[in-house]
Coordinates of C-alpha atoms and ligand atoms in Angstrom, one line a residue:
X1 CA -0.3 -0.4 -0.2
X2 CA 1.0 3.3 -0.7
X3 CA 1.8 5.9 2.4
X4 CA -0.8 8.7 3.5
X5 CA -2.2 11.1 1.0
X6 CA 0.3 13.3 -0.7
X7 CA 0.1 17.1 -0.6
X8 CA 0.4 18.2 -4.8
X9 CA 2.5 15.5 -5.9
X10 CA 5.6 16.8 -7.3
X11 CA 4.2 20.2 -7.2
X12 CA 1.7 19.5 -10.2
X13 CA -0.5 22.6 -10.7
X14 CA -2.2 22.2 -14.0
X15 CA -2.6 25.9 -14.1
X16 CA 1.0 27.2 -13.8
X17 CA 2.4 28.7 -16.8
X18 CA 5.4 25.9 -17.5
X19 CA 2.5 23.2 -17.5
X20 CA 0.1 25.0 -19.7
X21 CA 2.9 25.5 -21.9
X22 CA 4.0 21.5 -21.8
X23 CA 2.4 19.6 -19.2
X24 CA 4.4 16.6 -20.5
X25 CA 7.1 16.3 -18.3
X26 CA 5.4 16.9 -15.2
X27 CA 2.8 14.3 -16.0
X28 CA 5.9 11.7 -17.3
X29 CA 7.3 12.5 -13.8
X30 CA 3.9 11.9 -11.9
X31 CA 3.6 8.6 -13.9
X32 CA 7.1 6.9 -13.0
X33 CA 7.8 8.8 -9.5
X34 CA 3.7 8.3 -8.4
X35 CA 1.5 7.1 -10.8
X36 CA -1.6 7.3 -8.4
X37 CA -0.8 10.4 -6.5
X38 CA -3.3 12.2 -4.1
X39 CA -3.7 15.8 -5.0
X40 CA -4.3 17.9 -2.1
X41 CA -5.3 21.0 -4.3
X42 CA -7.6 19.2 -6.4
X43 CA -9.0 16.7 -3.8
X44 CA -8.4 13.7 -5.7
X45 CA -6.4 10.6 -6.8
X46 CA -4.0 11.4 -10.2
X47 CA -4.2 8.7 -12.5
X48 CA -1.1 8.7 -15.1
X49 CA -0.3 5.2 -16.2
X50 CA -2.3 4.4 -19.6
X51 CA -3.3 0.9 -18.2
X52 CA -4.8 2.2 -15.0
X53 CA -6.9 5.0 -16.7
X54 CA -8.2 2.4 -19.4
X55 CA -9.3 -0.1 -16.3
X56 CA -10.8 3.2 -14.5
X57 CA -12.8 4.5 -17.8
X58 CA -14.0 0.6 -18.6
X59 CA -15.2 -0.3 -14.7
X60 CA -18.3 1.8 -14.6
X61 CA -19.8 -0.4 -12.0
X62 CA -16.8 0.8 -9.4
X63 CA -16.0 4.3 -11.0
X64 CA -19.0 6.3 -11.1
X65 CA -19.7 9.2 -13.7
X66 CA -23.2 10.1 -12.0
X67 CA -22.6 11.7 -8.5
X68 CA -26.2 10.2 -7.2
X69 CA -24.9 7.0 -7.0
X70 CA -23.3 8.6 -4.0
X71 CA -25.9 10.2 -2.7
X72 CA -24.5 13.8 -4.2
X73 CA -27.4 15.8 -5.9
X74 CA -27.4 16.7 -9.3
X75 CA -29.4 19.5 -10.6
X76 CA -31.5 18.2 -13.1
X77 CA -30.6 20.5 -16.2
X78 CA -27.2 18.7 -15.2
X79 CA -28.5 15.4 -16.5
X80 CA -27.4 14.1 -20.0
X81 CA -25.8 11.2 -21.8
X82 CA -22.8 12.7 -20.2
X83 CA -23.8 12.3 -16.6
X84 CA -25.7 9.9 -16.4
X85 CA -24.2 6.2 -16.3
X86 CA -25.5 2.6 -17.8
X87 CA -27.9 1.3 -17.2
X88 CA -29.9 4.7 -17.5
X89 CA -27.6 6.3 -20.3
X90 CA -27.9 2.9 -22.5
X91 CA -31.0 4.1 -24.3
X92 CA -30.2 7.9 -24.6
X93 CA -26.6 7.3 -25.7
X94 CA -27.7 4.5 -28.5
X95 CA -30.0 7.2 -29.8
X96 CA -27.3 9.6 -30.4
X97 CA -25.0 7.0 -31.9
X98 CA -27.9 5.8 -34.1
X99 CA -28.5 9.8 -35.2
X100 CA -25.1 10.1 -35.4
X101 CA -24.3 6.9 -38.3
X102 CA -27.9 8.1 -40.0
X103 CA -26.2 10.9 -41.2
X104 CA -24.4 11.6 -44.5
X105 CA -21.0 11.6 -43.1
X106 CA -19.6 12.3 -46.8
X107 CA -21.7 15.2 -47.5
X108 CA -20.8 16.9 -44.0
X109 CA -16.8 16.3 -44.8
X110 CA -17.5 17.8 -48.4
X111 CA -19.1 21.0 -47.1
X112 CA -16.7 21.5 -44.4
X113 CA -14.1 21.5 -46.9
X114 CA -15.5 23.9 -48.8
X115 CA -15.7 26.2 -45.4
X116 CA -11.9 25.8 -45.2
X117 CA -11.1 26.6 -48.4
X118 CA -13.0 29.7 -47.8
X119 CA -11.6 30.3 -44.9
X120 CA -7.6 29.5 -45.9
X121 CA -8.5 31.9 -49.0
X122 CA -9.0 34.8 -46.8
X123 CA -6.6 33.9 -44.3
X124 CA -3.7 33.9 -47.5
X125 CA -4.1 37.6 -47.7
X126 CA -2.8 38.2 -44.1
X127 CA 0.7 38.2 -43.1
X128 CA -0.3 37.0 -39.6
X129 CA -3.5 35.3 -38.8
X130 CA -5.2 34.6 -35.4
X131 CA -5.8 31.2 -36.3
X132 CA -8.3 30.2 -33.5
X133 CA -11.0 33.4 -34.5
X134 CA -10.2 32.8 -38.0
X135 CA -9.9 29.4 -38.9
X136 CA -10.5 27.1 -35.8
X137 CA -13.9 28.7 -34.6
X138 CA -15.3 29.3 -37.9
X139 CA -14.7 25.8 -38.9
X140 CA -15.7 24.1 -35.7
X141 CA -19.3 25.9 -35.2
X142 CA -19.8 25.5 -39.1
X143 CA -19.2 21.4 -38.8
X144 CA -21.1 21.1 -35.6
X145 CA -24.2 22.7 -37.0
X146 CA -24.5 21.2 -40.0
X147 CA -24.1 17.7 -38.1
X148 CA -27.0 18.9 -36.4
X149 CA -29.0 20.2 -38.8
X150 CA -29.1 23.6 -37.2
X151 CA -28.5 27.0 -38.1
X152 CA -25.3 28.6 -36.8
X153 CA -25.8 31.3 -34.0
X154 CA -23.5 34.5 -35.1
X155 CA -20.0 33.5 -34.2
X156 CA -18.8 36.1 -31.7
X157 CA -21.7 36.0 -29.7
X158 CA -21.7 31.8 -29.8
X159 CA -17.7 31.9 -29.0
X160 CA -17.9 33.8 -25.8
X161 CA -20.9 31.7 -24.3
X162 CA -19.0 28.7 -25.2
X163 CA -15.8 29.8 -24.0
X164 CA -17.3 30.8 -20.5
X165 CA -18.7 27.4 -20.0
X166 CA -15.6 25.9 -21.0
X167 CA -13.9 27.9 -18.5
X168 CA -16.5 26.8 -15.8
X169 CA -15.2 23.4 -16.2
X170 CA -12.7 24.4 -13.8
X171 CA -14.7 26.1 -10.8
X172 CA -13.6 23.4 -8.8
X173 CA -9.9 25.3 -8.9
X174 CA -11.6 28.5 -9.2
X175 CA -15.6 28.8 -7.6
X176 CA -15.8 32.6 -9.3
X177 CA -16.1 30.8 -12.4
X178 CA -19.6 28.9 -10.8
X179 CA -21.8 32.0 -11.8
X180 CA -20.6 33.4 -15.0
X181 CA -21.1 29.5 -16.2
X182 CA -24.3 29.2 -14.6
X183 CA -25.7 32.3 -16.8
X184 CA -24.1 31.1 -20.0
X185 CA -25.4 27.6 -19.7
X186 CA -28.6 29.1 -19.2
X187 CA -28.1 30.7 -23.0
X188 CA -27.1 28.0 -24.1
X189 CA -30.3 26.2 -23.0
X190 CA -32.3 29.1 -24.4
X191 CA -30.8 28.4 -27.8
X192 CA -31.1 24.6 -28.0
X193 CA -34.5 24.4 -27.0
X194 CA -35.3 26.7 -29.4
X195 CA -34.2 23.9 -32.1
X196 CA -36.5 21.5 -30.3
X197 CA -39.7 23.8 -30.1
X198 CA -39.9 25.3 -33.7
X199 CA -41.1 23.3 -36.0
X200 CA -40.2 23.2 -39.7
X201 CA -36.8 21.9 -40.8
X202 CA -36.1 19.2 -39.2
X203 CA -33.0 17.1 -40.7
X204 CA -29.5 16.4 -39.3
X205 CA -28.9 14.4 -36.2
X206 CA -31.0 16.5 -34.1
X207 CA -34.0 15.9 -36.7
X208 CA -33.4 12.2 -36.5
X209 CA -33.3 12.7 -32.6
X210 CA -36.9 14.6 -32.7
X211 CA -38.3 12.4 -35.1
X212 CA -37.5 9.3 -32.5
X213 CA -38.2 10.9 -29.4
X214 CA -41.6 12.2 -30.4
X215 CA -43.3 9.7 -28.0
X216 CA -40.7 10.2 -24.9
X217 CA -41.5 11.1 -21.2
X218 CA -41.1 13.9 -20.1
X219 CA -38.1 12.8 -18.0
X220 CA -36.3 11.1 -21.4
X221 CA -37.2 14.3 -23.4
X222 CA -35.6 16.7 -20.8
X223 CA -32.5 14.4 -21.0
X224 CA -32.4 14.2 -24.8
X225 CA -32.6 18.5 -24.7
X226 CA -29.8 18.3 -22.1
X227 CA -27.5 15.6 -24.1
X228 CA -28.1 17.8 -27.4
X229 CA -26.3 20.8 -25.5
X230 CA -23.7 18.4 -24.7
X231 CA -23.2 17.6 -28.1
X232 CA -23.5 21.0 -29.5
X233 CA -21.3 23.2 -27.0
X234 CA -18.9 20.2 -25.7
X235 CA -18.3 19.4 -29.6
X236 CA -18.3 22.6 -31.0
X237 CA -15.5 23.5 -28.0
X238 CA -13.4 20.2 -28.4
X239 CA -13.4 20.5 -31.9
X240 CA -12.1 24.3 -31.9
X241 CA -9.3 23.7 -29.0
X242 CA -8.4 20.1 -31.3
X243 CA -8.2 22.2 -34.7
X244 CA -5.9 24.4 -32.9
X245 CA -3.5 22.3 -31.3
X246 CA -3.2 20.4 -34.7
X247 CA -2.3 23.6 -36.5
X248 CA 0.3 24.4 -33.8
X249 CA 1.6 21.0 -33.6
X250 CA 1.8 21.0 -37.8
X251 CA 3.5 24.5 -37.5
X252 CA 6.2 23.5 -35.5
X253 CA 6.9 20.2 -36.7
X254 CA 7.5 21.0 -40.6
X255 CA 9.3 18.0 -41.0
X256 CA 6.2 15.9 -41.4
X257 CA 5.1 18.2 -44.3
X258 CA 6.9 15.9 -46.8
X259 CA 5.8 12.6 -45.7
X260 CA 2.1 13.8 -45.5
X261 CA 2.5 15.4 -49.2
X262 CA 4.1 12.1 -50.5
X263 CA 1.8 9.6 -48.5
X264 CA -1.7 11.4 -48.5
X265 CA -2.8 8.2 -47.2
X266 CA -1.3 8.8 -43.8
X267 CA -4.0 11.5 -43.0
X268 CA -5.9 9.3 -41.4
X269 CA -4.1 7.8 -39.2
X270 CA -1.7 11.3 -38.6
X271 CA -4.8 13.1 -37.3
X272 CA -5.4 10.0 -34.6
X273 CA -1.8 10.3 -33.7
X274 CA -2.1 14.4 -34.0
X275 CA -4.7 13.6 -31.1
X276 CA -2.8 11.1 -29.2
X277 CA 0.3 13.5 -29.1
X278 CA -1.4 16.9 -28.0
X279 CA -5.1 16.3 -27.7
X280 CA -7.8 18.9 -26.4
X281 CA -9.2 17.2 -23.5
X282 CA -6.8 16.4 -20.8
X283 CA -8.5 14.3 -18.3
X284 CA -11.9 13.1 -16.6
X285 CA -13.0 12.5 -13.1
X286 CA -15.0 9.7 -11.8
X287 CA -16.0 9.1 -8.1
X288 CA -15.2 5.7 -6.7
X289 CA -18.4 3.8 -5.7
X290 CA -16.6 1.3 -3.3
X291 CA -12.8 1.0 -1.4
X292 CA -10.9 -0.5 -4.6
X293 CA -6.8 -0.8 -5.2
X294 CA -5.5 0.8 -8.1
X295 CA -1.8 -0.3 -8.7
X296 CA -1.4 -1.0 -4.9
X297 CA -3.0 2.5 -3.9
X298 CA -6.2 2.2 -1.9
X299 CA -8.7 4.3 -2.9
X300 CA -11.9 5.0 -0.6
X301 CA -15.6 5.2 -1.5
X302 CA -16.9 8.5 -2.1
X303 CA -13.1 9.8 -3.5
X304 CA -12.8 11.3 -6.8
X305 CA -10.4 9.8 -9.2
X306 CA -9.0 12.0 -12.2
X307 CA -7.7 10.1 -15.3
X308 CA -5.1 11.7 -17.6
X309 CA -5.8 11.1 -20.8
X310 CA -2.7 13.2 -21.1
X311 CA -0.4 11.1 -19.2
X312 CA -1.5 8.0 -20.7
X313 CA -1.2 9.1 -24.4
X314 CA 2.6 9.8 -23.7
X315 CA 2.9 6.4 -21.5
X316 CA 6.1 4.4 -22.7
X317 CA 4.7 0.7 -21.5
X318 CA 1.8 1.2 -24.0
X319 CA 3.6 3.9 -26.9
X320 CA 6.8 3.2 -28.1
X321 CA 8.5 6.4 -28.8
X322 CA 5.8 8.4 -26.9
X323 CA 7.1 12.0 -27.2
X324 CA 7.3 11.6 -30.9
X325 CA 5.1 11.7 -33.7
X326 CA 4.6 8.8 -35.3
X327 CA 2.1 9.2 -38.3
X328 CA 1.4 5.9 -39.3
X329 CA 1.4 4.8 -35.7
X330 CA -0.7 1.6 -35.3
X331 CA -2.3 0.3 -33.6
X332 CA -3.0 3.7 -32.0
X333 CA -5.7 3.0 -28.7
X334 CA -4.8 6.2 -27.3
X335 CA -7.4 7.8 -24.7
X336 CA -8.1 11.0 -26.7
X337 CA -11.1 10.5 -27.3
X338 CA -11.9 8.6 -24.0
X339 CA -13.0 4.9 -23.9
X340 CA -16.0 3.0 -22.8
X341 CA -19.6 3.8 -21.8
X342 CA -18.7 7.8 -22.2
X343 CA -16.0 7.7 -24.5
X344 CA -16.8 10.8 -27.2
X345 CA -19.7 10.4 -29.3
X346 CA -18.4 12.3 -32.0
X347 CA -15.1 10.9 -32.8
X348 CA -16.0 9.8 -36.2
X349 CA -17.1 13.5 -37.2
X350 CA -14.1 15.0 -35.3
X351 CA -11.8 12.6 -36.9
X352 CA -13.0 13.6 -40.5
X353 CA -13.2 17.2 -40.0
X354 CA -9.5 17.3 -38.7
X355 CA -8.4 14.7 -41.9
X356 CA -10.1 17.2 -44.2
X357 CA -8.4 20.3 -42.8
X358 CA -4.9 18.3 -43.1
X359 CA -6.3 17.6 -46.8
X360 CA -7.2 20.6 -47.8
X361 CA -3.7 22.5 -46.2
X362 CA -1.9 19.9 -48.9
X363 CA -4.2 20.3 -51.9
X364 CA -4.0 24.2 -51.2
X365 CA -0.1 23.8 -50.2
X366 CA -0.9 25.7 -47.3
X367 CA 1.4 25.1 -44.6
X368 CA 1.0 26.8 -41.3
X369 CA 4.2 28.9 -39.9
X370 CA 4.5 30.1 -35.9
X371 CA 3.9 33.8 -36.6
X372 CA 4.2 34.9 -32.6
X373 CA 4.1 33.8 -29.2
X374 CA 0.7 31.1 -28.7
X375 CA -0.5 31.5 -25.1
X376 CA -2.9 28.6 -24.0
X377 CA -5.8 29.7 -22.4
X378 CA -5.7 28.9 -18.1
X379 CA -7.8 25.9 -18.5
X380 CA -7.1 22.3 -17.0
X381 CA -9.8 20.4 -18.5
X382 CA -9.5 21.7 -21.7
X383 CA -6.4 22.1 -23.6
X384 CA -6.3 25.0 -26.1
X385 CA -5.2 28.1 -27.3
X386 CA -5.9 31.6 -26.3
X387 CA -4.4 32.9 -29.2
X388 CA -2.3 31.1 -32.2
X389 CA -0.7 33.9 -34.4
X390 CA 0.4 31.7 -37.7
X391 CA 1.2 32.4 -40.9
X392 CA -1.1 30.6 -43.1
X393 CA 0.1 31.5 -46.7
X394 CA 0.5 28.8 -50.1
Ligands
HEM1 C1 -11.4 16.0 -31.6 C2 -12.4 16.4 -31.1 C3 -12.8 16.0 -30.0 C4 -12.1 15.4 -28.7 C5 -10.4 15.1 -28.8 C6 -12.7 14.5 -27.9 C7 -12.4 14.2 -26.6 C8 -13.8 13.7 -25.8 C9 -13.9 12.6 -24.8 C10 -11.9 12.6 -24.3 C11 -14.5 12.4 -24.2 C12 -14.5 11.5 -22.9 C13 -14.9 12.3 -21.6 C14 -15.3 11.4 -20.1 O1 -14.7 9.8 -20.4 O2 -15.7 12.1 -19.5 C15 -15.7 13.0 -24.9 C16 -17.1 12.7 -24.8 C17 -18.2 13.4 -25.6 N1 -18.3 13.7 -27.0 FE1 -16.4 14.1 -27.4 N2 -14.3 15.1 -28.4 C18 -14.6 15.6 -29.7 C19 -15.2 16.3 -30.3 C20 -16.5 15.9 -30.4 C21 -17.1 16.2 -31.4 C22 -17.4 16.6 -32.8 C23 -18.9 15.7 -31.0 C24 -20.4 16.3 -31.2 C25 -20.4 16.0 -32.5 C26 -18.1 15.5 -29.4 C27 -19.4 15.1 -28.6 C28 -19.4 13.9 -27.2 C29 -20.0 13.8 -26.4 C30 -21.7 13.6 -26.5 C31 -19.7 13.0 -25.5 C32 -20.3 12.8 -24.0 C33 -20.3 11.3 -24.0 C34 -20.8 10.7 -23.0 O3 -20.7 10.4 -21.7 O4 -21.2 9.5 -23.3 N3 -17.0 15.6 -29.1 N4 -15.0 13.4 -25.9

């Protein structure tokens, strides 16, 4: 058994400047020296080895997502596919999964490709482009709106709402974020509810969901709406972050450009490798439903466990050359999209959007180059840029 809880193991602070800039050395030190470690400030166990992370994600009987299983109340408005656990979650998850697979993803990919081309054309006229605002955000908003079959809200307004919600994910570290987060969630609810209450156009993923839940109980109908919010806001913010991280990695690894140009078939595996290498979702939390041992460390019922995807994805016991980009890495069972019953519902779509971005950069011979300091946002759960100045000229 490990000794008692450790205070901030190895000084790990997800929000300090050096960790925000490059979390991987700190995460590697944690994984090597205290792979299951209690963090006093975060009040949770940090799990950093791939196999341990996988075990927590797979074993939803022992590791709950839904706090109500431990007697902790959850506001009704938060109950969605992301919070409910099996068996309650099952029908909802399969409804959204089926709706996703009913979409014409080739058509979606083509229309996203068109948006990317237009944005790149505009970017080419500027020597320095703020790529989050000019490329990642508009592409993500167009893609997610198209998938859901809704009219996109105005970008600037929507980006502000989404940013506030994203920041409030770290309310555990900073309680001042709770109230603005609540207001932004109310705005999101209003928007998503309007898609359910307006009659008329009923296409896309939400059209499918609406058609298949016309007879749902009020409780089920509420879960469906809350899950639609997660799809829209979670999908948008994660995709935006992923597009930014991918552009940054490409800009800082010009050596991969010739490899991709010579073997365009590499793009599909390359975009997965880019998510493993520097994905947007750093971790997730679960609650132990009983006393349990993880790698010889005793975790008590009710304690919070944080699975650090970012650490697991660089675990040398699972990935050869974990700190290098291996564009044709196969298999690549990284945890960038999670695993198990709460694994990402948008994986297929996200992979396509990332691939079409790389394909379009290749087609237009546009290779991103760094064009100034790129500060990260001070957010622990989502790894993303506050600003990303790039040159995007063919
Ligand atoms: C590259 C982009 C993306 C990445 C890296 C990503 C990553 C993730 C991860 C790691 C989780 C699991 C979190 C956990 O276990 O607690 C997750 C869940 C989820 N993602 Fe994504 N995501 C991406 C894009 C999207 C998109 C575009 C959508 C919507 C179309 C989406 C919808 C969801 C939903 C609904 C969940 C919750 C699933 C559940 O709890 O059952 N994601 N995502």
